[in-house]
XYZ file of C-alpha atoms in Angstrom:
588
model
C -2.847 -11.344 -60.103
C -1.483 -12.853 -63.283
C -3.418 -12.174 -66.731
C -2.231 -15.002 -69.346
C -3.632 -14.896 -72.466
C -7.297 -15.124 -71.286
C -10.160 -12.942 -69.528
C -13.157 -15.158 -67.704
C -16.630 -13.549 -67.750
C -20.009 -15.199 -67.028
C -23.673 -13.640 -67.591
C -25.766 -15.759 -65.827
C -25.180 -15.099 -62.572
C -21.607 -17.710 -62.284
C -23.675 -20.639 -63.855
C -21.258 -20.955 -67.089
C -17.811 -19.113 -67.724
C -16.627 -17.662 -71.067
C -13.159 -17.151 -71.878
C -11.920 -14.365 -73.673
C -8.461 -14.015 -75.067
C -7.148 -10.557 -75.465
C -3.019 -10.598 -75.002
C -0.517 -13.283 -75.736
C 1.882 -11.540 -73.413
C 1.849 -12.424 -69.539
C 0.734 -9.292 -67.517
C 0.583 -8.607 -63.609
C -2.522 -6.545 -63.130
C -2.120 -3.499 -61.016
C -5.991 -2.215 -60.984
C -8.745 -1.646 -62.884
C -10.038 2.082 -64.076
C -13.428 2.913 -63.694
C -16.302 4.959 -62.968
C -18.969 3.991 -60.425
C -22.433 4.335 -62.046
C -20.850 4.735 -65.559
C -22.637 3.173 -68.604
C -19.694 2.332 -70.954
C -18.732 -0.899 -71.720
C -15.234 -0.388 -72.254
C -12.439 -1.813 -69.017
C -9.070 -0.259 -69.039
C -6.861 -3.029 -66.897
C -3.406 -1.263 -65.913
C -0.472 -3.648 -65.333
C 2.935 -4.588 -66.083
C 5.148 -6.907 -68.035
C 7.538 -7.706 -65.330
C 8.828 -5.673 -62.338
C 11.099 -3.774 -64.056
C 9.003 -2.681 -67.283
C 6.532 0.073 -67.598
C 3.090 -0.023 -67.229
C 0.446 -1.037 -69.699
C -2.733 -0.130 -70.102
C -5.792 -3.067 -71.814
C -8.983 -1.711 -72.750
C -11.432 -4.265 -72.947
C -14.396 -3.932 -75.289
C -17.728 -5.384 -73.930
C -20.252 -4.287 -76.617
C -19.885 -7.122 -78.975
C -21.159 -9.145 -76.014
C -24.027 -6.888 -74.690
C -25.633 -5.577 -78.114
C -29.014 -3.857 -76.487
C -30.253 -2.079 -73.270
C -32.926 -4.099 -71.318
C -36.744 -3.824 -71.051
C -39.284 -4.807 -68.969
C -39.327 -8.482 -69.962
C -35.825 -8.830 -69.142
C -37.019 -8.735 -65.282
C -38.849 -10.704 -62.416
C -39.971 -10.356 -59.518
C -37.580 -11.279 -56.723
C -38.704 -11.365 -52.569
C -35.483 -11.013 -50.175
C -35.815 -13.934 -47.720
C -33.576 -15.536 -45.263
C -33.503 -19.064 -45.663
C -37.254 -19.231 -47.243
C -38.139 -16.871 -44.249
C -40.081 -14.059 -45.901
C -39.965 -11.780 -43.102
C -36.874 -9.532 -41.814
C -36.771 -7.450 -39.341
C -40.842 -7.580 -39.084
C -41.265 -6.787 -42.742
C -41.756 -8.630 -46.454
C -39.977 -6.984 -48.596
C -40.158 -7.172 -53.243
C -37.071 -6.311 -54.920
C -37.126 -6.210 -58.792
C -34.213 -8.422 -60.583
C -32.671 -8.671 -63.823
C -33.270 -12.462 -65.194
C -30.508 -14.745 -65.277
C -30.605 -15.412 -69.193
C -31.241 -11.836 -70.362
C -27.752 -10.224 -71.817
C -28.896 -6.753 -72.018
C -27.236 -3.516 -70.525
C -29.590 -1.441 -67.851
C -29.138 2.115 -67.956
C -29.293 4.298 -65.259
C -33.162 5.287 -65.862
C -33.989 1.546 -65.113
C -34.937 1.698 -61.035
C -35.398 -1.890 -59.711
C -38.582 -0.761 -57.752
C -39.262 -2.541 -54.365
C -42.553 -3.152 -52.359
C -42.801 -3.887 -48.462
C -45.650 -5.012 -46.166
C -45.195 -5.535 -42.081
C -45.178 -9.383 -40.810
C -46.548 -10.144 -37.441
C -44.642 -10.237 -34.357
C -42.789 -13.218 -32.975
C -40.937 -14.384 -30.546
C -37.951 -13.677 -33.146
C -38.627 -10.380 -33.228
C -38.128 -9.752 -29.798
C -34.873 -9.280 -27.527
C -34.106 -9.692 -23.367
C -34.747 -6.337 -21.472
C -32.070 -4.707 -19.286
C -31.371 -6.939 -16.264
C -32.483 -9.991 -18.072
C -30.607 -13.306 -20.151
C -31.689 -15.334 -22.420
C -31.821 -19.205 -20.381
C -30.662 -22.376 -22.012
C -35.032 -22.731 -22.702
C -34.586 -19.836 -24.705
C -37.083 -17.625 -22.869
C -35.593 -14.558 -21.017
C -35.184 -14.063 -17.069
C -33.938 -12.093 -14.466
C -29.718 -12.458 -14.501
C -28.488 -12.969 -10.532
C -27.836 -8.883 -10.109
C -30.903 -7.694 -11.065
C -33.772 -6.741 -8.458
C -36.955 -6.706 -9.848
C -38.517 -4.535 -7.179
C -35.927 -1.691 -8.582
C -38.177 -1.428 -11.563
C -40.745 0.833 -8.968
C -38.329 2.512 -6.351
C -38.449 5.847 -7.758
C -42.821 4.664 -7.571
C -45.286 7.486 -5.871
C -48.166 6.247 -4.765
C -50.876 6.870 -6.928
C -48.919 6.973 -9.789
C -47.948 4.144 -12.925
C -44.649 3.009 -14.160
C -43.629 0.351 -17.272
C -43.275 -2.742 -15.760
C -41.039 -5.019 -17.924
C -42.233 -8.076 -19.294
C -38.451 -9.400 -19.592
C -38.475 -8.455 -23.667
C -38.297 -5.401 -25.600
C -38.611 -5.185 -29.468
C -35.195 -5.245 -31.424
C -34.380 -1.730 -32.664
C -35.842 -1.397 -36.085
C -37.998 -4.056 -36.361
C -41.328 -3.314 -37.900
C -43.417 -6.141 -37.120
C -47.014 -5.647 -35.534
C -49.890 -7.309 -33.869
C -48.729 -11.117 -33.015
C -47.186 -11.455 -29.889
C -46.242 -7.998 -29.486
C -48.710 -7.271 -26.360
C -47.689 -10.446 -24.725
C -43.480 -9.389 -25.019
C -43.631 -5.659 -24.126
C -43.839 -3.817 -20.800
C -47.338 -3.029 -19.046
C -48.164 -0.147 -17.358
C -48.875 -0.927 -13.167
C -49.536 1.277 -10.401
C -46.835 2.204 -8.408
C -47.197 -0.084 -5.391
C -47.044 0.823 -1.391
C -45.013 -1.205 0.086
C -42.401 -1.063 3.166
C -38.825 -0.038 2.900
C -37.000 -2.613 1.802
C -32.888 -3.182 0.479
C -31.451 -0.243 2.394
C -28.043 -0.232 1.398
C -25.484 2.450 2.916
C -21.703 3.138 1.414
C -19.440 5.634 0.367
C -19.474 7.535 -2.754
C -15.684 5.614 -3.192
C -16.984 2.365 -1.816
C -14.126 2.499 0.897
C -14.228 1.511 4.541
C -11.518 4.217 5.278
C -11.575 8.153 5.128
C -9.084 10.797 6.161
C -9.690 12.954 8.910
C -10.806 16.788 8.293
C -11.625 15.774 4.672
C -15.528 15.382 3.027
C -16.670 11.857 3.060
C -19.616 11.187 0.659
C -22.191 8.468 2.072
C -24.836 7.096 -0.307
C -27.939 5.742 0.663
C -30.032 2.908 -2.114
C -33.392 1.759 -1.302
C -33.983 -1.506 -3.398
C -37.664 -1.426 -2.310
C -40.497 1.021 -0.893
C -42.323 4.293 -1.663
C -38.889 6.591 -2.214
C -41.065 9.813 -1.880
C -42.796 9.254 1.171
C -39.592 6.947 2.815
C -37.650 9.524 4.791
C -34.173 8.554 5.637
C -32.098 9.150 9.128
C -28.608 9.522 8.604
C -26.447 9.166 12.361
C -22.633 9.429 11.462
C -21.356 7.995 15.115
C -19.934 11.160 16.120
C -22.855 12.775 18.010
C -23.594 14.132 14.447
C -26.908 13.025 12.478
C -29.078 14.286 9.611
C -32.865 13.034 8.522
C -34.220 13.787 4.844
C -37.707 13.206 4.080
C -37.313 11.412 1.028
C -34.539 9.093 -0.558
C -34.858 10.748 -4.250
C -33.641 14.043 -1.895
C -30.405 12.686 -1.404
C -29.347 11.179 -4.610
C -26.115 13.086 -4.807
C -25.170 11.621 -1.453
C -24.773 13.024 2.046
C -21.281 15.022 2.785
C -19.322 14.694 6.845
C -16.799 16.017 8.013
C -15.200 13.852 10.948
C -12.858 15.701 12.931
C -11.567 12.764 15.455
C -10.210 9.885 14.333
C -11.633 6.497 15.247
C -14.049 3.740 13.865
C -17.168 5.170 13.667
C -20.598 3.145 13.147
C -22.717 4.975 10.885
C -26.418 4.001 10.537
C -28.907 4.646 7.660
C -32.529 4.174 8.777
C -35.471 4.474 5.971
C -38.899 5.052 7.422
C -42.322 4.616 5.806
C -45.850 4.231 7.253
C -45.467 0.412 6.665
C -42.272 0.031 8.149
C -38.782 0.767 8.183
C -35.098 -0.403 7.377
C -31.906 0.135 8.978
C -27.984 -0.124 7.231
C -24.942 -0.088 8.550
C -21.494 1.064 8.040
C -17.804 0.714 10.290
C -16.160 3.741 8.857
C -12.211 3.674 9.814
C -11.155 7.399 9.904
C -7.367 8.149 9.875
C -4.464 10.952 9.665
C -1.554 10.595 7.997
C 1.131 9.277 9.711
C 4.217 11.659 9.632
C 7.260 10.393 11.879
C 7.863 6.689 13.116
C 10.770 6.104 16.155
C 11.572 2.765 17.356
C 12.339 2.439 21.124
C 14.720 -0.158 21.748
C 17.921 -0.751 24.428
C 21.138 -0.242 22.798
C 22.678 -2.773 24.245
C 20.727 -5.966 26.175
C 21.479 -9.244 27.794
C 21.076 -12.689 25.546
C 18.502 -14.542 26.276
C 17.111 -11.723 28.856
C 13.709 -10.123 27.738
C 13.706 -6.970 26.229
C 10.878 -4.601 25.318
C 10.289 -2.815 21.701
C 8.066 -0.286 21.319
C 7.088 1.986 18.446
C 6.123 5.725 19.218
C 4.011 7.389 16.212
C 3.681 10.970 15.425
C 0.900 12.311 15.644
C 0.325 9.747 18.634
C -3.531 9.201 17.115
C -3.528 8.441 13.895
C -6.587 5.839 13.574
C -6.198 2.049 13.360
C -2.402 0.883 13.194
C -1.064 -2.492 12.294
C 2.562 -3.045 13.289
C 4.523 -5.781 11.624
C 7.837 -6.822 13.162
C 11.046 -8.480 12.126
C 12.893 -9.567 14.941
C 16.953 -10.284 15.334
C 17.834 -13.227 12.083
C 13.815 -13.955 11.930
C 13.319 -12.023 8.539
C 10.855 -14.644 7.246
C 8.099 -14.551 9.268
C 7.398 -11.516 10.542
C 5.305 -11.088 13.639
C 1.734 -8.432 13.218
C 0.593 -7.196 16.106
C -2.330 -4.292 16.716
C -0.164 -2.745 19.938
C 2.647 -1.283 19.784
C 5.225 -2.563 22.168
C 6.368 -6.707 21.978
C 8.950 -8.287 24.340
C 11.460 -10.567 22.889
C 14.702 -11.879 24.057
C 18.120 -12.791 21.668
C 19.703 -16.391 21.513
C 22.714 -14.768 19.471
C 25.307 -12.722 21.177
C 26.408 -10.009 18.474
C 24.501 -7.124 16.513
C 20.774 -8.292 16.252
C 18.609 -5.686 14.071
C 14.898 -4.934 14.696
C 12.315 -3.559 11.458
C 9.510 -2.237 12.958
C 6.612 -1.219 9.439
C 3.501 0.914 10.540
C 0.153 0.248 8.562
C -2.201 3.336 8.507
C -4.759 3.153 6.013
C -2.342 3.137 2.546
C 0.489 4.337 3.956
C 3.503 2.575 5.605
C 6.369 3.828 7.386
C 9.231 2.268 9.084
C 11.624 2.462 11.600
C 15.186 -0.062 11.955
C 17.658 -0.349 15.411
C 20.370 -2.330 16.073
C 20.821 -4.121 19.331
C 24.199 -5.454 20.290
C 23.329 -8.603 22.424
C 26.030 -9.969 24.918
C 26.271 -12.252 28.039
C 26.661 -9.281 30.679
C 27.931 -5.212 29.894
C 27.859 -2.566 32.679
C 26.117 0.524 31.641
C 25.736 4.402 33.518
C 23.731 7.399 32.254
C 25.565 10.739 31.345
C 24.732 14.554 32.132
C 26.195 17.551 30.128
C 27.123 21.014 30.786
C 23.732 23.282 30.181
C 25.140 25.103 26.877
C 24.622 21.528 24.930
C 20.712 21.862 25.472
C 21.108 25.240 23.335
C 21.922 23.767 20.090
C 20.385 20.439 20.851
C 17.632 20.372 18.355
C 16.348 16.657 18.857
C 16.573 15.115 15.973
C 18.251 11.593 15.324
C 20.757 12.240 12.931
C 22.510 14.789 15.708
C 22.148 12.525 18.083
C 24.181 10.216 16.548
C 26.806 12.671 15.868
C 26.985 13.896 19.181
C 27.433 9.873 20.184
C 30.298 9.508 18.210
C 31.706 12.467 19.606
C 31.423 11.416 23.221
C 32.642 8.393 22.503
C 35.620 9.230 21.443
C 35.910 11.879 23.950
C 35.644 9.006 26.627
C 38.294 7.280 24.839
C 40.928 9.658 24.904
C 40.269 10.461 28.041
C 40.553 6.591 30.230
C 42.226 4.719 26.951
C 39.226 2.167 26.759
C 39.432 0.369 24.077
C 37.163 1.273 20.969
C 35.252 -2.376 20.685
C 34.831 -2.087 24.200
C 32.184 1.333 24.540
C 29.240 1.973 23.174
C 27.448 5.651 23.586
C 24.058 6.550 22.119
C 22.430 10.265 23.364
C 18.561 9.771 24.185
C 16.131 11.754 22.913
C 14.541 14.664 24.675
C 15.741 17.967 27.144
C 17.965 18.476 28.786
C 20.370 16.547 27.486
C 21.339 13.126 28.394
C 23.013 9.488 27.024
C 24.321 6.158 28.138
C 27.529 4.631 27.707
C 27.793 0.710 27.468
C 31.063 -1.312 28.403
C 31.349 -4.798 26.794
C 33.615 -7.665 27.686
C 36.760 -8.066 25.926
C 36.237 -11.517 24.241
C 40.335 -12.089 23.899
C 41.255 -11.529 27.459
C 38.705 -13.155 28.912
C 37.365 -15.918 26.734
C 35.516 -18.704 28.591
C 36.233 -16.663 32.456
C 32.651 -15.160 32.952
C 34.439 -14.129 36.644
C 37.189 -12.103 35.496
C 34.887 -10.388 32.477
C 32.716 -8.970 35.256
C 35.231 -8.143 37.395
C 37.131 -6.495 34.589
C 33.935 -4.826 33.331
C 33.749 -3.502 36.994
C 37.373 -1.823 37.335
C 36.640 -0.084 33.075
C 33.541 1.551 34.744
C 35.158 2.898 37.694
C 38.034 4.127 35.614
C 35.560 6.090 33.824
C 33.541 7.263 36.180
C 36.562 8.734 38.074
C 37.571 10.290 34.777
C 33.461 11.874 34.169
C 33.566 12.969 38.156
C 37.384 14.535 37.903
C 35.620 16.691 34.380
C 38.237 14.966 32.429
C 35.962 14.170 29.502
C 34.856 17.594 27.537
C 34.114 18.141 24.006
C 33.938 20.828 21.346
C 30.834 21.120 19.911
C 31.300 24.411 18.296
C 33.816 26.950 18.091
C 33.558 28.689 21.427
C 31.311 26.076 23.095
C 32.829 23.551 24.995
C 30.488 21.225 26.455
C 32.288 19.084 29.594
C 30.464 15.409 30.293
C 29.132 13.976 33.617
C 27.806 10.912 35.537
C 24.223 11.278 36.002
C 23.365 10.848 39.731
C 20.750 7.985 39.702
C 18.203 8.203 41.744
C 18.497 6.624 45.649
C 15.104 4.776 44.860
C 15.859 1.081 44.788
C 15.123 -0.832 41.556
C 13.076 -3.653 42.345
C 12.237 -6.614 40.136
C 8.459 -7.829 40.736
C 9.027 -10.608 38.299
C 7.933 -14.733 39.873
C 11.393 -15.361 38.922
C 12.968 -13.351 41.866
C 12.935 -15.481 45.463
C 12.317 -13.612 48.439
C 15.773 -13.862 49.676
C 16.831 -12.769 46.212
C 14.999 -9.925 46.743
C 16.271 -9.350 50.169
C 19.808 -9.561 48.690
C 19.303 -6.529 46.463
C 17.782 -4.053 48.635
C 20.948 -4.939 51.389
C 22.999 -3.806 48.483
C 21.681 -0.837 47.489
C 21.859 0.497 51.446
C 25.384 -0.505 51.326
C 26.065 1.249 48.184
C 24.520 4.523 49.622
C 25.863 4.338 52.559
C 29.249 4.311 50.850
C 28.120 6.998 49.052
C 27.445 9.228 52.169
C 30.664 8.363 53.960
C 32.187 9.553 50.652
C 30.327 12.389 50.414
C 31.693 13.384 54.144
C 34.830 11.442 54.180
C 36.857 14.833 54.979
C 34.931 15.899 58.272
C 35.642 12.208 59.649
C 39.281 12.146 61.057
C 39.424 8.416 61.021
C 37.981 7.692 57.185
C 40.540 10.892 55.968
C 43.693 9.264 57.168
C 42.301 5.692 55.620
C 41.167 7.578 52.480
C 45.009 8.929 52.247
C 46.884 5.633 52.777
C 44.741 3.982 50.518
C 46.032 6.582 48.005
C 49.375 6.176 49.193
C 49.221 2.627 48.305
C 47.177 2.818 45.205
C 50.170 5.560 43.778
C 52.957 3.444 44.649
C 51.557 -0.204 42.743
C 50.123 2.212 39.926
C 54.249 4.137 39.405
C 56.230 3.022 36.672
C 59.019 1.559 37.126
C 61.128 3.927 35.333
C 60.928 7.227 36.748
C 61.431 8.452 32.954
C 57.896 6.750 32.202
C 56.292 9.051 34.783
C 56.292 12.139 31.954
C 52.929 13.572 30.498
C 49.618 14.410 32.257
C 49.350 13.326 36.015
C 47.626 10.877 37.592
C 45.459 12.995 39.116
C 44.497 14.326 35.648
C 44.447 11.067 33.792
C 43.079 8.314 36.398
C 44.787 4.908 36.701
C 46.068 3.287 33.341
C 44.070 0.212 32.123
C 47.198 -2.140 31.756
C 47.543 -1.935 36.000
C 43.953 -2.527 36.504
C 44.076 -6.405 36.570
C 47.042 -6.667 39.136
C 45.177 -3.590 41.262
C 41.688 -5.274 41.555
C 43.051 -7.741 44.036
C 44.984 -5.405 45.873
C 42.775 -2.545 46.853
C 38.779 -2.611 47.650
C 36.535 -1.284 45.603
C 33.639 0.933 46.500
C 30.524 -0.014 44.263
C 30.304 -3.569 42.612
C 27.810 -3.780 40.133
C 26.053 -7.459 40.876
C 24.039 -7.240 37.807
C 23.873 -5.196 34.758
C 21.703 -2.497 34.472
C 19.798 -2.099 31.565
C 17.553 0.705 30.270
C 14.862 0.279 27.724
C 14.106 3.623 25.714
């Protein structure tokens, strides 16, 4: 604020303004000093010249303008009204006031003295109750949450309660008599009446609860005699509690549910006049520790293929499984079991997500599935000592694959791209291997693939059954590799899609196969099969030499089996024992 040269002041309540000069010097006023309550007519205005100067300090003199102290005629009588309402707040109320033309100077003996009478009540005077709104008519009524009946639930019979009129008086009003019996509450009789608005939920309003922990169920009866309404709790376990009054129970009832499940609990209130009944699905779960997805490690395109997703603990409540599927990551597929069947269009590596719902926690599980036209596949056994330090978990299972992968390769020289291993889960001890078609040597010849396919597995089977493959786990443990024996049971395919003679077909080879296997077996006690046996050798050793004798250095044959670079020229030279017809595939 800027002070000039001139102060304004007016007397008469802002009616006229005098001006009063008092500096000829421009001044920026800082504050004025003071006292509350003080009688002295004398201002001190504090201030400054400009923004670099000092302060000053202006005392203003006011008693050449108010020359006397006031007396009674100097005042009137003033009532406080709102609008030419007398009444506020239920009351009239007389204030004494200085007069508008009197320049005089009250001291602090001078009390302006005030009188005050009650009004009569009005509508004004009166607010809406709890539970009720104020309606575009102006009158007040129940809002849409609010149950009238609640008013007498906690009734006895025989006794009263305040029964709301849908007003109450506004806090501090004084106002009597008028209106005010018609606006507040009425005392009633409690009335007897059946149960009615039995409502049944938890004490955290969830549909869920873990298993072994307290779950807190709360029972509200809108309606009915609470103290002589008994209430039947049955928790849908075998389990149920009665109480022989609602207001008994107001803390809620406490269970303890020790399987999990969905359980129906019922709440039934009971009075002479009648009864209620509510009811609850209660969803009880555990928490889910370990997820494993079950999947083939390798499968056929456009051949089905099961998934399925094994939980631990087994029973953990209700489960919602969502699935993405091979290059489907938009649209996921949710299921409530937990196995799907699926088959790959796209030859390659096709991944599988598997998520678990249980109550708020998720957990998930990913695989990888190479896909390809046709592979040959045979299960592996190990020496006991692996079973020893097997201790089942995934990441040493894929150690251990790597391991015997390699250990494969050094011993037959397959080729890297070409073999796939993965150890299964579980004692004793076993894995797959899978051998995939080399796409440069035989691109677009689906003939000589499976016919190559055929000659890789028998190379490495005749390395596993010579003990050629072996591994170090450890220091001091040496774990040597095997071809599981499968089991002389014939696989059979129930499927429509198989014809009878199809079927026929498959069975005729399986006899043949074991019956190669048992001449085999006893080729040595049959004079005939030996001497066959040996010129067959004969003549597999002399296409399988090398043509310099200095190549012929190194491990033996005998040790090594025949090298992969003969095996195309061989195939059409010699028989072979075991054709595969089909691949075999395992789903773990």
């Amino acid at each position: 604020m800027r002070l000039q040269t001139a102060l304004r002041l007016s007397v008469d309540e802002g009616r006229q303004w005098n001006k009063y000069s008092f500096t000829n010097t421009p001044l920026f006023v800082d504050g004025i000093l003071g006292e509350p309550g003080e009688e002295t007519l004398i201002m001190t205005i504090f201030g400054h010249v400009s923004h670099r100067s000092e302060w000053q300090l202006v005392k203003i003199d006011f008693r050449s303008i108010f020359n006397r102290r006031c007396n009674e005629m100097d005042f009137q009588t003033w009532h406080l009204h709102n609008q030419g309402e007398p009444c506020l707040m239920g009351a009239k109320r007389i204030y004494r006031k200085l007069r508008s033309m009197s320049r005089c100077v009250m001291g602090q003996s001078v009390a302006l003295s005030m009188s005050s009478a009650p009004c009569e009540c009005s509508e004004a005077d009166f607010e809406c109750d709890y539970g009720f709104e104020r309606r575009t008519s102006g009158k007040c009524a129940p809002a849409f949450w609010f149950h009238l009946s609640s008013m007498s639930r906690r009734c006895t019979a025989g006794m009263t309660f305040m029964n709301s009129t849908g007003y109450r008086k506004v806090v501090s009003n004084n106002c009597t008599a008028g209106v005010s019996v018609q606006y507040s509450a009425r005392r009633q009789p409690c009335p007897v009446q059946a149960p009615r608005g039995l409502h049944l939920v938890t004490s955290e309003g969830s549909h869920t609860a873990t298993l072994g922990a307290n779950v807190t169920f709360l029972v509200v009866l809108e309606e009915g005699d609470g103290a002589r309404t008994s209430i039947t709790l049955d928790f849908g376990d075998g389990h149920a509690v009665t109480y022989s009054n609602v207001s008994s129970i107001e803390e809620g009832i406490k269970h303890i549910y020790k399987t999990v499940g969905i359980y129906k609990v019922t709440a039934t209130g009971e009075n002479p006049l009648g009864s209620e009944t509510a009811v609850l699905y209660l969803h009880v779960n555990c928490q889910l520790e370990y997820i494993h997805l079950s999947a083939p490690f390798v499968a056929v395109r456009n051949k089905e293929v099961n998934l399925t997703a094994v939980l631990w603990p087994s029973q953990v409540g209700t489960v919602t499984y969502i699935w993405w599927i091979g290059n489907n990551t938009e649209q996921p597929l949710v299921t409530l079991e937990g196995s799907v069947s699926c088959t790959f269009s796209q030859e390659g590596a096709n991944s599988v997500t598997v998520q678990v719902s249980v109550g708020s926690s998720i957990l998930q599980d990913r695989k990888t599935i190479a896909v390809h036209d046709y592979f040959r596949s045979h299960l592996l056994a190990f020496s006991s000592n692996l079973d020893e330090h097997n201790p089942d978990v995934a990441e040493w299972r894929l150690d251990v694959s790597r391991v015997i992968k390699n250990a494969l390769i050094q011993a037959t020289g397959v080729r890297e791209e070409q073999l796939l291993v993965t150890v299964l889960s579980g004692l004793p001890t076993t894995a797959e291997f899978f051998l995939l078609p080399d796409k440069q040597l035989t691109e677009g010849k689906p003939d000589k693939s499976a016919a190559h396919l055929d000659q890789l597995s028998e190379v490495l089977l005749s390395a596993l059954n010579q003990n050629l493959v072996q591994f170090t786990l450890r220091p001091g443990v040496q774990v040597t590799v095997y071809a599981a024996h499968l089991s002389a049971a014939p696989l059979v395919d129930t499927s429509e899609n198989h014809s009878g003679s199809a079927m026929l077909m498959l069975l005729a080879g399986v006899v043949a196969g074991l019956a190669v296997f048992v001449i085999y077996k006893f080729k040595r006690k049959i004079p005939g099969l030996n001497v066959y046996a040996q010129m067959q050798n004969e003549k597999e050793q002399e296409m399988m030499s090398p043509a310099n004798p200095a190549e012929a250095t190194g491990p033996s044959q005998r040790d090594r089996g025949p090298p992969l670079d003969t095996l195309d020229t061989a195939f059409n030279s010699r028989p072979i024992e075991v054709k595969w017809a089909e691949p075999l595939v395992h789903s773990h």
